[in-house]
C-alpha cells in the first residue's frame, strides 16, 4: 500500500513508470526509480469501497413494531399496534421463551403469525429508500416520479391500500426497494391537507368541542370546532389524528 501511495505521489513516476518500472520485493516494497525525487510527499489514499452489501442480523428479543426482517428469503414487516397486530413475548410454563409476532409479507401482502425462539438470530431485510414525488393516479396505479431523472415508479392500488386517503399529488414519499424491486412506500409522518367540507366554524378558539371534517383526499378526521372549509390542517398519517392548523 505504501508503494501505491508513493506511485500516486510522484508525477514523474507516473510519466516514466512504463520505462523504468517498479520492481516488487518479497516484503511488498517497491524500489524507487532514479527519476523519482527522494523527498516526494505521500498523499492520503482513499480506502477501497466494498463490493458487498452489508447484511445486519439481530436477536429476536430486539424485534420491534415496524421492524423489517427477512424470513424464508422474503422481506416481512412486523405490524404495529394501530392495526390488528399482536406483539407478545410468550414464556411457556416449561422450556424456552418465545417471541410471537404478526407480520406482513411485502411481496405477497399476506399476513401471518410467526413465532421465534427468544434470543435466536434474525436477519434484517436489506431495504433501500428513495424519495420520489407522487404525481398522479393512472387507473388503479399510483405513479411516483424521480424529479432528477424523471423516471416513473408505480404501485398498485392494493399496495397503497388505505393510505391513499392521505396521499396528495405533489407529495414527497419514500419508496422502499428490496433487491432492486419496489415493494412499498412511506408517507410523510405529517401531511398537509385542505378541508373541503365541515360545519361552520365557531370562532377562533381552541375551545368549543370537535366535529368531523372531510379533506381534499376524501379522508374524514375529527377537528376542533373553529376549523372552517378552506383551512389547511396538519394530520398525523400514522394515526389519522388532527395535529394543528397549518
GROMACS .gro file of N, CA, C and O in nm, residues 148-246:
model
  396
  148UNK      N    1  -3.525   1.414  -1.045
  148UNK     CA    2  -3.394   1.435  -1.107
  148UNK      C    3  -3.385   1.366  -1.243
  148UNK      O    4  -3.341   1.425  -1.341
  149UNK      N    5  -3.429   1.241  -1.249
  149UNK     CA    6  -3.419   1.163  -1.374
  149UNK      C    7  -3.551   1.157  -1.449
  149UNK      O    8  -3.554   1.113  -1.564
  150UNK      N    9  -3.662   1.199  -1.383
  150UNK     CA   10  -3.798   1.191  -1.438
  150UNK      C   11  -3.841   1.047  -1.464
  150UNK      O   12  -3.935   1.022  -1.538
  151UNK      N   13  -3.774   0.954  -1.400
  151UNK     CA   14  -3.813   0.814  -1.410
  151UNK      C   15  -3.936   0.789  -1.324
  151UNK      O   16  -3.946   0.839  -1.211
  152UNK      N   17  -4.032   0.712  -1.376
  152UNK     CA   18  -4.155   0.685  -1.304
  152UNK      C   19  -4.151   0.548  -1.238
  152UNK      O   20  -4.096   0.452  -1.292
  153UNK      N   21  -4.210   0.540  -1.120
  153UNK     CA   22  -4.229   0.414  -1.050
  153UNK      C   23  -4.376   0.402  -1.015
  153UNK      O   24  -4.442   0.502  -0.985
  154UNK      N   25  -4.428   0.280  -1.018
  154UNK     CA   26  -4.572   0.261  -0.999
  154UNK      C   27  -4.601   0.159  -0.890
  154UNK      O   28  -4.532   0.057  -0.878
  155UNK      N   29  -4.706   0.188  -0.814
  155UNK     CA   30  -4.758   0.095  -0.715
  155UNK      C   31  -4.906   0.072  -0.743
  155UNK      O   32  -4.979   0.164  -0.779
  156UNK      N   33  -4.949  -0.052  -0.727
  156UNK     CA   34  -5.090  -0.084  -0.748
  156UNK      C   35  -5.175  -0.034  -0.631
  156UNK      O   36  -5.125  -0.013  -0.520
  157UNK      N   37  -5.303  -0.017  -0.658
  157UNK     CA   38  -5.394   0.033  -0.555
  157UNK      C   39  -5.395  -0.060  -0.434
  157UNK      O   40  -5.405  -0.014  -0.319
  158UNK      N   41  -5.381  -0.190  -0.458
  158UNK     CA   42  -5.380  -0.284  -0.347
  158UNK      C   43  -5.256  -0.264  -0.259
  158UNK      O   44  -5.261  -0.288  -0.138
  159UNK      N   45  -5.145  -0.221  -0.320
  159UNK     CA   46  -5.023  -0.197  -0.243
  159UNK      C   47  -5.033  -0.070  -0.159
  159UNK      O   48  -4.977  -0.062  -0.050
  160UNK      N   49  -5.104   0.028  -0.210
  160UNK     CA   50  -5.120   0.155  -0.138
  160UNK      C   51  -5.224   0.142  -0.027
  160UNK      O   52  -5.206   0.191   0.085
  161UNK      N   53  -5.332   0.072  -0.058
  161UNK     CA   54  -5.433   0.044   0.042
  161UNK      C   55  -5.499   0.168   0.099
  161UNK      O   56  -5.520   0.269   0.031
  162UNK      N   57  -5.526   0.163   0.229
  162UNK     CA   58  -5.598   0.269   0.296
  162UNK      C   59  -5.517   0.398   0.308
  162UNK      O   60  -5.571   0.504   0.337
  163UNK      N   61  -5.388   0.388   0.282
  163UNK     CA   62  -5.302   0.507   0.294
  163UNK      C   63  -5.330   0.610   0.186
  163UNK      O   64  -5.287   0.726   0.198
  164UNK      N   65  -5.402   0.571   0.081
  164UNK     CA   66  -5.429   0.666  -0.027
  164UNK      C   67  -5.512   0.785   0.020
  164UNK      O   68  -5.513   0.891  -0.042
  165UNK      N   69  -5.582   0.771   0.133
  165UNK     CA   70  -5.663   0.883   0.182
  165UNK      C   71  -5.577   0.997   0.236
  165UNK      O   72  -5.628   1.107   0.262
  166UNK      N   73  -5.447   0.973   0.252
  166UNK     CA   74  -5.355   1.079   0.295
  166UNK      C   75  -5.263   1.123   0.182
  166UNK      O   76  -5.181   1.211   0.200
  167UNK      N   77  -5.276   1.060   0.066
  167UNK     CA   78  -5.183   1.082  -0.044
  167UNK      C   79  -5.235   1.191  -0.137
  167UNK      O   80  -5.345   1.181  -0.193
  168UNK      N   81  -5.154   1.294  -0.154
  168UNK     CA   82  -5.192   1.409  -0.235
  168UNK      C   83  -5.089   1.430  -0.345
  168UNK      O   84  -4.969   1.409  -0.325
  169UNK      N   85  -5.135   1.469  -0.463
  169UNK     CA   86  -5.043   1.495  -0.574
  169UNK      C   87  -4.940   1.601  -0.533
  169UNK      O   88  -4.974   1.703  -0.472
  170UNK      N   89  -4.814   1.576  -0.569
  170UNK     CA   90  -4.707   1.667  -0.534
  170UNK      C   91  -4.642   1.634  -0.401
  170UNK      O   92  -4.548   1.703  -0.360
  171UNK      N   93  -4.687   1.528  -0.335
  171UNK     CA   94  -4.633   1.491  -0.204
  171UNK      C   95  -4.509   1.403  -0.222
  171UNK      O   96  -4.507   1.309  -0.302
  172UNK      N   97  -4.403   1.435  -0.147
  172UNK     CA   98  -4.281   1.354  -0.149
  172UNK      C   99  -4.297   1.236  -0.055
  172UNK      O  100  -4.336   1.251   0.061
  173UNK      N  101  -4.265   1.117  -0.105
  173UNK     CA  102  -4.276   0.994  -0.027
  173UNK      C  103  -4.146   0.914  -0.040
  173UNK      O  104  -4.069   0.932  -0.134
  174UNK      N  105  -4.123   0.826   0.055
  174UNK     CA  106  -4.009   0.735   0.048
  174UNK      C  107  -4.055   0.603  -0.014
  174UNK      O  108  -4.146   0.539   0.039
  175UNK      N  109  -3.992   0.565  -0.124
  175UNK     CA  110  -4.021   0.436  -0.186
  175UNK      C  111  -3.921   0.334  -0.136
  175UNK      O  112  -3.801   0.362  -0.127
  176UNK      N  113  -3.969   0.215  -0.101
  176UNK     CA  114  -3.886   0.109  -0.045
  176UNK      C  115  -3.856   0.004  -0.152
  176UNK      O  116  -3.947  -0.043  -0.222
  177UNK      N  117  -3.728  -0.031  -0.160
  177UNK     CA  118  -3.683  -0.131  -0.258
  177UNK      C  119  -3.614  -0.246  -0.185
  177UNK      O  120  -3.542  -0.225  -0.087
  178UNK      N  121  -3.637  -0.364  -0.235
  178UNK     CA  122  -3.570  -0.486  -0.185
  178UNK      C  123  -3.515  -0.561  -0.305
  178UNK      O  124  -3.590  -0.597  -0.396
  179UNK      N  125  -3.384  -0.579  -0.307
  179UNK     CA  126  -3.317  -0.642  -0.421
  179UNK      C  127  -3.355  -0.573  -0.553
  179UNK      O  128  -3.376  -0.639  -0.656
  180UNK      N  129  -3.364  -0.441  -0.549
  180UNK     CA  130  -3.395  -0.364  -0.669
  180UNK      C  131  -3.541  -0.362  -0.708
  180UNK      O  132  -3.577  -0.303  -0.810
  181UNK      N  133  -3.625  -0.422  -0.628
  181UNK     CA  134  -3.769  -0.431  -0.660
  181UNK      C  135  -3.847  -0.338  -0.569
  181UNK      O  136  -3.829  -0.339  -0.447
  182UNK      N  137  -3.937  -0.258  -0.627
  182UNK     CA  138  -4.020  -0.169  -0.549
  182UNK      C  139  -4.126  -0.251  -0.476
  182UNK      O  140  -4.203  -0.325  -0.538
  183UNK      N  141  -4.128  -0.241  -0.342
  183UNK     CA  142  -4.219  -0.324  -0.264
  183UNK      C  143  -4.316  -0.244  -0.178
  183UNK      O  144  -4.418  -0.298  -0.136
  184UNK      N  145  -4.287  -0.117  -0.151
  184UNK     CA  146  -4.375  -0.042  -0.063
  184UNK      C  147  -4.336   0.106  -0.066
  184UNK      O  148  -4.240   0.145  -0.133
  185UNK      N  149  -4.409   0.187   0.009
  185UNK     CA  150  -4.376   0.328   0.020
  185UNK      C  151  -4.412   0.377   0.159
  185UNK      O  152  -4.489   0.313   0.232
  186UNK      N  153  -4.354   0.490   0.197
  186UNK     CA  154  -4.381   0.551   0.326
  186UNK      C  155  -4.433   0.693   0.305
  186UNK      O  156  -4.373   0.772   0.232
  187UNK      N  157  -4.543   0.723   0.368
  187UNK     CA  158  -4.596   0.860   0.367
  187UNK      C  159  -4.514   0.948   0.460
  187UNK      O  160  -4.450   0.898   0.554
  188UNK      N  161  -4.515   1.078   0.438
  188UNK     CA  162  -4.461   1.167   0.540
  188UNK      C  163  -4.541   1.148   0.669
  188UNK      O  164  -4.661   1.123   0.664
  189UNK      N  165  -4.476   1.160   0.782
  189UNK     CA  166  -4.548   1.145   0.909
  189UNK      C  167  -4.654   1.253   0.923
  189UNK      O  168  -4.767   1.227   0.967
  190UNK      N  169  -4.619   1.375   0.884
  190UNK     CA  170  -4.714   1.486   0.890
  190UNK      C  171  -4.755   1.525   0.748
  190UNK      O  172  -4.670   1.553   0.664
  191UNK      N  173  -4.886   1.524   0.722
  191UNK     CA  174  -4.936   1.562   0.590
  191UNK      C  175  -5.021   1.687   0.603
  191UNK      O  176  -5.092   1.706   0.703
  192UNK      N  177  -5.013   1.772   0.502
  192UNK     CA  178  -5.090   1.897   0.500
  192UNK      C  179  -5.201   1.884   0.396
  192UNK      O  180  -5.175   1.865   0.277
  193UNK      N  181  -5.326   1.896   0.442
  193UNK     CA  182  -5.440   1.878   0.354
  193UNK      C  183  -5.544   1.987   0.380
  193UNK      O  184  -5.550   2.044   0.490
  194UNK      N  185  -5.628   2.013   0.278
  194UNK     CA  186  -5.727   2.119   0.285
  194UNK      C  187  -5.864   2.063   0.321
  194UNK      O  188  -5.905   1.958   0.268
  195UNK      N  189  -5.934   2.132   0.409
  195UNK     CA  190  -6.069   2.094   0.447
  195UNK      C  191  -6.165   2.134   0.335
  195UNK      O  192  -6.169   2.250   0.294
  196UNK      N  193  -6.244   2.039   0.286
  196UNK     CA  194  -6.338   2.068   0.178
  196UNK      C  195  -6.483   2.069   0.226
  196UNK      O  196  -6.570   2.123   0.157
  197UNK      N  197  -6.509   2.010   0.341
  197UNK     CA  198  -6.647   2.009   0.390
  197UNK      C  199  -6.647   1.991   0.541
  197UNK      O  200  -6.582   1.900   0.594
  198UNK      N  201  -6.718   2.077   0.610
  198UNK     CA  202  -6.739   2.066   0.755
  198UNK      C  203  -6.844   2.168   0.796
  198UNK      O  204  -6.877   2.260   0.718
  199UNK      N  205  -6.897   2.154   0.914
  199UNK     CA  206  -6.993   2.253   0.965
  199UNK      C  207  -6.921   2.386   0.986
  199UNK      O  208  -6.799   2.389   1.008
  200UNK      N  209  -6.994   2.497   0.981
  200UNK     CA  210  -6.930   2.628   1.000
  200UNK      C  211  -6.856   2.634   1.133
  200UNK      O  212  -6.896   2.575   1.233
  201UNK      N  213  -6.744   2.707   1.131
  201UNK     CA  214  -6.661   2.720   1.250
  201UNK      C  215  -6.728   2.803   1.357
  201UNK      O  216  -6.819   2.881   1.331
  202UNK      N  217  -6.678   2.782   1.480
  202UNK     CA  218  -6.731   2.855   1.595
  202UNK      C  219  -6.620   2.940   1.655
  202UNK      O  220  -6.558   2.904   1.754
  203UNK      N  221  -6.594   3.054   1.591
  203UNK     CA  222  -6.491   3.144   1.642
  203UNK      C  223  -6.351   3.093   1.615
  203UNK      O  224  -6.331   2.996   1.541
  204UNK      N  225  -6.253   3.157   1.675
  204UNK     CA  226  -6.113   3.122   1.654
  204UNK      C  227  -6.052   3.081   1.788
  204UNK      O  228  -5.947   3.128   1.828
  205UNK      N  229  -6.120   2.994   1.856
  205UNK     CA  230  -6.074   2.949   1.988
  205UNK      C  231  -6.058   2.799   1.986
  205UNK      O  232  -6.130   2.727   1.916
  206UNK      N  233  -5.965   2.753   2.064
  206UNK     CA  234  -5.943   2.609   2.074
  206UNK      C  235  -6.053   2.542   2.155
  206UNK      O  236  -6.061   2.419   2.160
  207UNK      N  237  -6.137   2.618   2.221
  207UNK     CA  238  -6.245   2.562   2.300
  207UNK      C  239  -6.372   2.559   2.216
  207UNK      O  240  -6.391   2.635   2.124
  208UNK      N  241  -6.461   2.470   2.251
  208UNK     CA  242  -6.587   2.463   2.178
  208UNK      C  243  -6.615   2.329   2.117
  208UNK      O  244  -6.704   2.316   2.033
  209UNK      N  245  -6.541   2.225   2.155
  209UNK     CA  246  -6.570   2.091   2.107
  209UNK      C  247  -6.504   2.056   1.975
  209UNK      O  248  -6.418   2.129   1.925
  210UNK      N  249  -6.549   1.945   1.917
  210UNK     CA  250  -6.491   1.897   1.792
  210UNK      C  251  -6.603   1.863   1.694
  210UNK      O  252  -6.721   1.860   1.731
  211UNK      N  253  -6.564   1.834   1.572
  211UNK     CA  254  -6.659   1.799   1.466
  211UNK      C  255  -6.585   1.724   1.357
  211UNK      O  256  -6.462   1.733   1.345
  212UNK      N  257  -6.656   1.648   1.272
  212UNK     CA  258  -6.590   1.581   1.159
  212UNK      C  259  -6.565   1.679   1.046
  212UNK      O  260  -6.641   1.774   1.026
  213UNK      N  261  -6.459   1.652   0.972
  213UNK     CA  262  -6.427   1.735   0.855
  213UNK      C  263  -6.376   1.645   0.743
  213UNK      O  264  -6.298   1.551   0.767
  214UNK      N  265  -6.423   1.671   0.622
  214UNK     CA  266  -6.378   1.597   0.505
  214UNK      C  267  -6.263   1.673   0.439
  214UNK      O  268  -6.272   1.795   0.418
  215UNK      N  269  -6.157   1.601   0.405
  215UNK     CA  270  -6.040   1.662   0.344
  215UNK      C  271  -6.040   1.642   0.194
  215UNK      O  272  -6.118   1.563   0.139
  216UNK      N  273  -5.950   1.709   0.125
  216UNK     CA  274  -5.945   1.706  -0.021
  216UNK      C  275  -5.919   1.567  -0.077
  216UNK      O  276  -5.952   1.539  -0.193
  217UNK      N  277  -5.863   1.478   0.002
  217UNK     CA  278  -5.836   1.343  -0.045
  217UNK      C  279  -5.952   1.248  -0.016
  217UNK      O  280  -5.947   1.131  -0.053
  218UNK      N  281  -6.056   1.299   0.052
  218UNK     CA  282  -6.169   1.216   0.088
  218UNK      C  283  -6.164   1.164   0.230
  218UNK      O  284  -6.263   1.107   0.280
  219UNK      N  285  -6.052   1.181   0.297
  219UNK     CA  286  -6.039   1.137   0.436
  219UNK      C  287  -6.127   1.221   0.527
  219UNK      O  288  -6.147   1.342   0.502
  220UNK      N  289  -6.179   1.160   0.631
  220UNK     CA  290  -6.260   1.230   0.730
  220UNK      C  291  -6.186   1.225   0.863
  220UNK      O  292  -6.149   1.116   0.910
  221UNK      N  293  -6.164   1.341   0.923
  221UNK     CA  294  -6.092   1.349   1.050
  221UNK      C  295  -6.174   1.433   1.148
  221UNK      O  296  -6.263   1.510   1.108
  222UNK      N  297  -6.143   1.417   1.274
  222UNK     CA  298  -6.206   1.498   1.378
  222UNK      C  299  -6.121   1.622   1.402
  222UNK      O  300  -6.001   1.611   1.428
  223UNK      N  301  -6.183   1.738   1.393
  223UNK     CA  302  -6.110   1.865   1.405
  223UNK      C  303  -6.177   1.952   1.511
  223UNK      O  304  -6.294   1.931   1.547
  224UNK      N  305  -6.106   2.051   1.561
  224UNK     CA  306  -6.169   2.146   1.654
  224UNK      C  307  -6.281   2.223   1.585
  224UNK      O  308  -6.282   2.239   1.462
  225UNK      N  309  -6.373   2.272   1.665
  225UNK     CA  310  -6.492   2.338   1.611
  225UNK      C  311  -6.460   2.465   1.533
  225UNK      O  312  -6.539   2.509   1.448
  226UNK      N  313  -6.343   2.526   1.558
  226UNK     CA  314  -6.312   2.652   1.491
  226UNK      C  315  -6.258   2.634   1.349
  226UNK      O  316  -6.240   2.730   1.276
  227UNK      N  317  -6.232   2.511   1.307
  227UNK     CA  318  -6.179   2.487   1.172
  227UNK      C  319  -6.289   2.507   1.069
  227UNK      O  320  -6.403   2.464   1.088
  228UNK      N  321  -6.255   2.572   0.958
  228UNK     CA  322  -6.351   2.604   0.853
  228UNK      C  323  -6.314   2.539   0.721
  228UNK      O  324  -6.200   2.494   0.701
  229UNK      N  325  -6.410   2.537   0.630
  229UNK     CA  326  -6.383   2.494   0.493
  229UNK      C  327  -6.277   2.585   0.432
  229UNK      O  328  -6.281   2.707   0.447
  230UNK      N  329  -6.181   2.526   0.364
  230UNK     CA  330  -6.072   2.602   0.304
  230UNK      C  331  -5.948   2.609   0.390
  230UNK      O  332  -5.840   2.648   0.340
  231UNK      N  333  -5.959   2.572   0.517
  231UNK     CA  334  -5.841   2.572   0.604
  231UNK      C  335  -5.749   2.456   0.568
  231UNK      O  336  -5.795   2.346   0.534
  232UNK      N  337  -5.620   2.481   0.576
  232UNK     CA  338  -5.521   2.375   0.565
  232UNK      C  339  -5.489   2.327   0.706
  232UNK      O  340  -5.463   2.408   0.796
  233UNK      N  341  -5.490   2.197   0.723
  233UNK     CA  342  -5.460   2.140   0.854
  233UNK      C  343  -5.348   2.037   0.842
  233UNK      O  344  -5.321   1.984   0.733
  234UNK      N  345  -5.282   2.009   0.953
  234UNK     CA  346  -5.178   1.908   0.960
  234UNK      C  347  -5.235   1.784   1.028
  234UNK      O  348  -5.298   1.794   1.133
  235UNK      N  349  -5.211   1.668   0.967
  235UNK     CA  350  -5.263   1.541   1.018
  235UNK      C  351  -5.148   1.442   1.031
  235UNK      O  352  -5.058   1.437   0.946
  236UNK      N  353  -5.150   1.363   1.137
  236UNK     CA  354  -5.054   1.255   1.155
  236UNK      C  355  -5.101   1.137   1.070
  236UNK      O  356  -5.206   1.078   1.097
  237UNK      N  357  -5.024   1.104   0.966
  237UNK     CA  358  -5.067   0.999   0.873
  237UNK      C  359  -5.065   0.861   0.936
  237UNK      O  360  -5.125   0.767   0.882
  238UNK      N  361  -4.997   0.844   1.049
  238UNK     CA  362  -4.992   0.713   1.115
  238UNK      C  363  -5.120   0.685   1.193
  238UNK      O  364  -5.164   0.571   1.202
  239UNK      N  365  -5.178   0.790   1.249
  239UNK     CA  366  -5.294   0.773   1.336
  239UNK      C  367  -5.421   0.836   1.280
  239UNK      O  368  -5.531   0.804   1.325
  240UNK      N  369  -5.406   0.927   1.184
  240UNK     CA  370  -5.521   0.998   1.130
  240UNK      C  371  -5.572   1.107   1.223
  240UNK      O  372  -5.682   1.157   1.204
  241UNK      N  373  -5.490   1.147   1.318
  241UNK     CA  374  -5.534   1.248   1.414
  241UNK      C  375  -5.495   1.389   1.369
  241UNK      O  376  -5.385   1.410   1.316
  242UNK      N  377  -5.587   1.481   1.392
  242UNK     CA  378  -5.561   1.623   1.368
  242UNK      C  379  -5.447   1.670   1.459
  242UNK      O  380  -5.442   1.637   1.579
  243UNK      N  381  -5.354   1.749   1.402
  243UNK     CA  382  -5.242   1.799   1.480
  243UNK      C  383  -5.254   1.950   1.505
  243UNK      O  384  -5.240   1.997   1.616
  244UNK      N  385  -5.278   2.025   1.397
  244UNK     CA  386  -5.281   2.170   1.409
  244UNK      C  387  -5.335   2.230   1.280
  244UNK      O  388  -5.344   2.162   1.177
  245UNK      N  389  -5.366   2.356   1.285
  245UNK     CA  390  -5.399   2.429   1.163
  245UNK      C  391  -5.269   2.477   1.101
  245UNK      O  392  -5.180   2.527   1.170
  246UNK      N  393  -5.257   2.462   0.971
  246UNK     CA  394  -5.130   2.494   0.904
  246UNK      C  395  -5.115   2.645   0.887
  246UNK      O  396  -5.212   2.718   0.877
   0.00000   0.00000   0.00000
